[in-house]
Coordinates of C-alpha atoms in Angstrom, one line a residue:
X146 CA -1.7 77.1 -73.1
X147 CA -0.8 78.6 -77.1
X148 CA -3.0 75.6 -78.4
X149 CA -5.6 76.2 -75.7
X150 CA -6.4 79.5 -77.3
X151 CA -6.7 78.0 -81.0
X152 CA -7.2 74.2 -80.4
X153 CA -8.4 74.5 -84.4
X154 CA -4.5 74.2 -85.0
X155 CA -4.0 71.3 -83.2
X156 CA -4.7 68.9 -86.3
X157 CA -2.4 71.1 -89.0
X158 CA 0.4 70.9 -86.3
X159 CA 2.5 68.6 -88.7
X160 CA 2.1 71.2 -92.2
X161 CA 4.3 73.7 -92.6
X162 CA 3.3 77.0 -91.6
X163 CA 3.5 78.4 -95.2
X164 CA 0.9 75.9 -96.5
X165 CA -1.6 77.4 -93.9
X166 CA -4.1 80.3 -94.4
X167 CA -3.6 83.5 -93.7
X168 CA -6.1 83.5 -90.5
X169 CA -4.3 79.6 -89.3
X170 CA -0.6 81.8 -90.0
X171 CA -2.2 84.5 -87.8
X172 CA -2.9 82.0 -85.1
X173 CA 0.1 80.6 -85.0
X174 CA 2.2 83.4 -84.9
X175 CA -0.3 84.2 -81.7
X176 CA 0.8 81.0 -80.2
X177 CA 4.2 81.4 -80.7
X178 CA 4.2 85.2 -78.8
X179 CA 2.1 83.4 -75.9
X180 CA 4.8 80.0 -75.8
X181 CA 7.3 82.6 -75.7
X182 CA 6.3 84.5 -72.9
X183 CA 6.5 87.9 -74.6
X184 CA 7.2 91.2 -72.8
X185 CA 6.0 92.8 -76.1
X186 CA 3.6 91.7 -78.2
X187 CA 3.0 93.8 -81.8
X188 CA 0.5 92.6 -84.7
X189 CA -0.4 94.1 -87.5
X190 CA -4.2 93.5 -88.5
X191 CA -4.0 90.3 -86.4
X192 CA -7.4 88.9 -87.3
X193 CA -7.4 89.5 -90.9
X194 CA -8.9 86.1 -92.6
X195 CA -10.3 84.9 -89.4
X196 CA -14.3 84.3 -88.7
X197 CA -16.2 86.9 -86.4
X198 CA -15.4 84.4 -83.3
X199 CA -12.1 83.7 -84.2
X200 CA -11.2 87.4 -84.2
X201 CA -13.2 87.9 -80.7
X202 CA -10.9 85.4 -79.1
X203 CA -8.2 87.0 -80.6
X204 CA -8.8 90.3 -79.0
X205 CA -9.7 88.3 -75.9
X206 CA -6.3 86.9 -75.5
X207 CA -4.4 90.0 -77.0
X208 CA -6.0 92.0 -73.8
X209 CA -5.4 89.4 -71.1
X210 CA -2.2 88.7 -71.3
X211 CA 0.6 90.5 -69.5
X212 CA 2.2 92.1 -71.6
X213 CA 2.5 95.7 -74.1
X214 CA 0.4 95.2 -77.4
X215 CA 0.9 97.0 -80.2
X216 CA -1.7 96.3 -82.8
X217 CA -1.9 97.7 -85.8
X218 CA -5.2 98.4 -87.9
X219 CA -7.3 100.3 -90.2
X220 CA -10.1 100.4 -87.8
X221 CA -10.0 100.2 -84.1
X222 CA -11.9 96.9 -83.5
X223 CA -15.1 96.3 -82.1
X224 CA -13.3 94.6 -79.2
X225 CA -11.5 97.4 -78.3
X226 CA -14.5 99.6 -77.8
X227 CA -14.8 100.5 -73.8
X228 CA -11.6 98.8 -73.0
X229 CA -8.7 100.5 -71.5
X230 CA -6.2 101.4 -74.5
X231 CA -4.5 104.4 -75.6
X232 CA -4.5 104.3 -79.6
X233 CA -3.2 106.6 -82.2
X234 CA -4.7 107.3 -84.6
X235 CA -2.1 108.2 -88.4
X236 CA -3.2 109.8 -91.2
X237 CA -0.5 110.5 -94.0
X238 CA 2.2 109.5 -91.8
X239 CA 1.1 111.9 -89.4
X240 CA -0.3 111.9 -85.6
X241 CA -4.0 113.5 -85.2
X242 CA -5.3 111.8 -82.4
X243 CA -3.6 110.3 -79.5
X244 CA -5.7 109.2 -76.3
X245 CA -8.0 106.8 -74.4
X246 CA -10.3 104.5 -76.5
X247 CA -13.1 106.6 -74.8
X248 CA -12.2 109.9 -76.1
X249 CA -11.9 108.2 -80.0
X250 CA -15.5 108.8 -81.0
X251 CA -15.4 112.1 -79.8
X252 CA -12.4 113.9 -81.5
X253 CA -13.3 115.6 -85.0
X254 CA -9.6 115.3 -86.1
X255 CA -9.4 111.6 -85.8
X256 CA -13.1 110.7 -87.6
X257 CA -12.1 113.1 -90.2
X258 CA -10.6 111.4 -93.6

């Protein structure tokens, strides 16, 4: 089922996962939370390096399975937009938004810089 998700990683299977980019290292470490049956699943920027589809799938399969996901990013993604998640926004190490995806574009305190 992991390889499934990126069957692009099916040929590199026999490199070491340092000699990999940083998109094929995200992949992988994808796979490995999905072989491992993961109760809780936290990435940080988990589709850095990848192309525009790449990253779609990745949010794909980071929202179906069953499990927490904690995902760290700069932005909330495009694939995020309308779904059910509560985010957080942190600005200087502080909280100014916490709530449904929904409620994001509306708050002043968490579009503010």
């Amino acid at each position: 089922r992991a390889l499934d998700a990126y069957p692009s990683l099916r040929p590199l299977l026999e490199r070491r996962a340092g000699t990999l980019s940083g998109g094929e290292q995200r992949m992988l470490a994808l796979c490995r939370a999905l072989s491992a049956r993961a109760r809780v699943v936290l990435v940080d920027e988990p589709v850095q390096g990848m192309s525009p589809a790449v990253a779609a799938r990745t949010y794909a399969l980071l929202a179906a399975l069953d499990a927490c996901v904690v995902v760290a990013e700069q932005r909330l993604p495009p694939a995020l937009h309308g779904r059910p998640a509560f985010v957080y926004v942190l600005r200087r190490g502080a909280v100014v938004f916490a709530g449904e995806t929904g409620e994001l574009g509306r708050s002043a305190s968490a579009r503010r810089p």
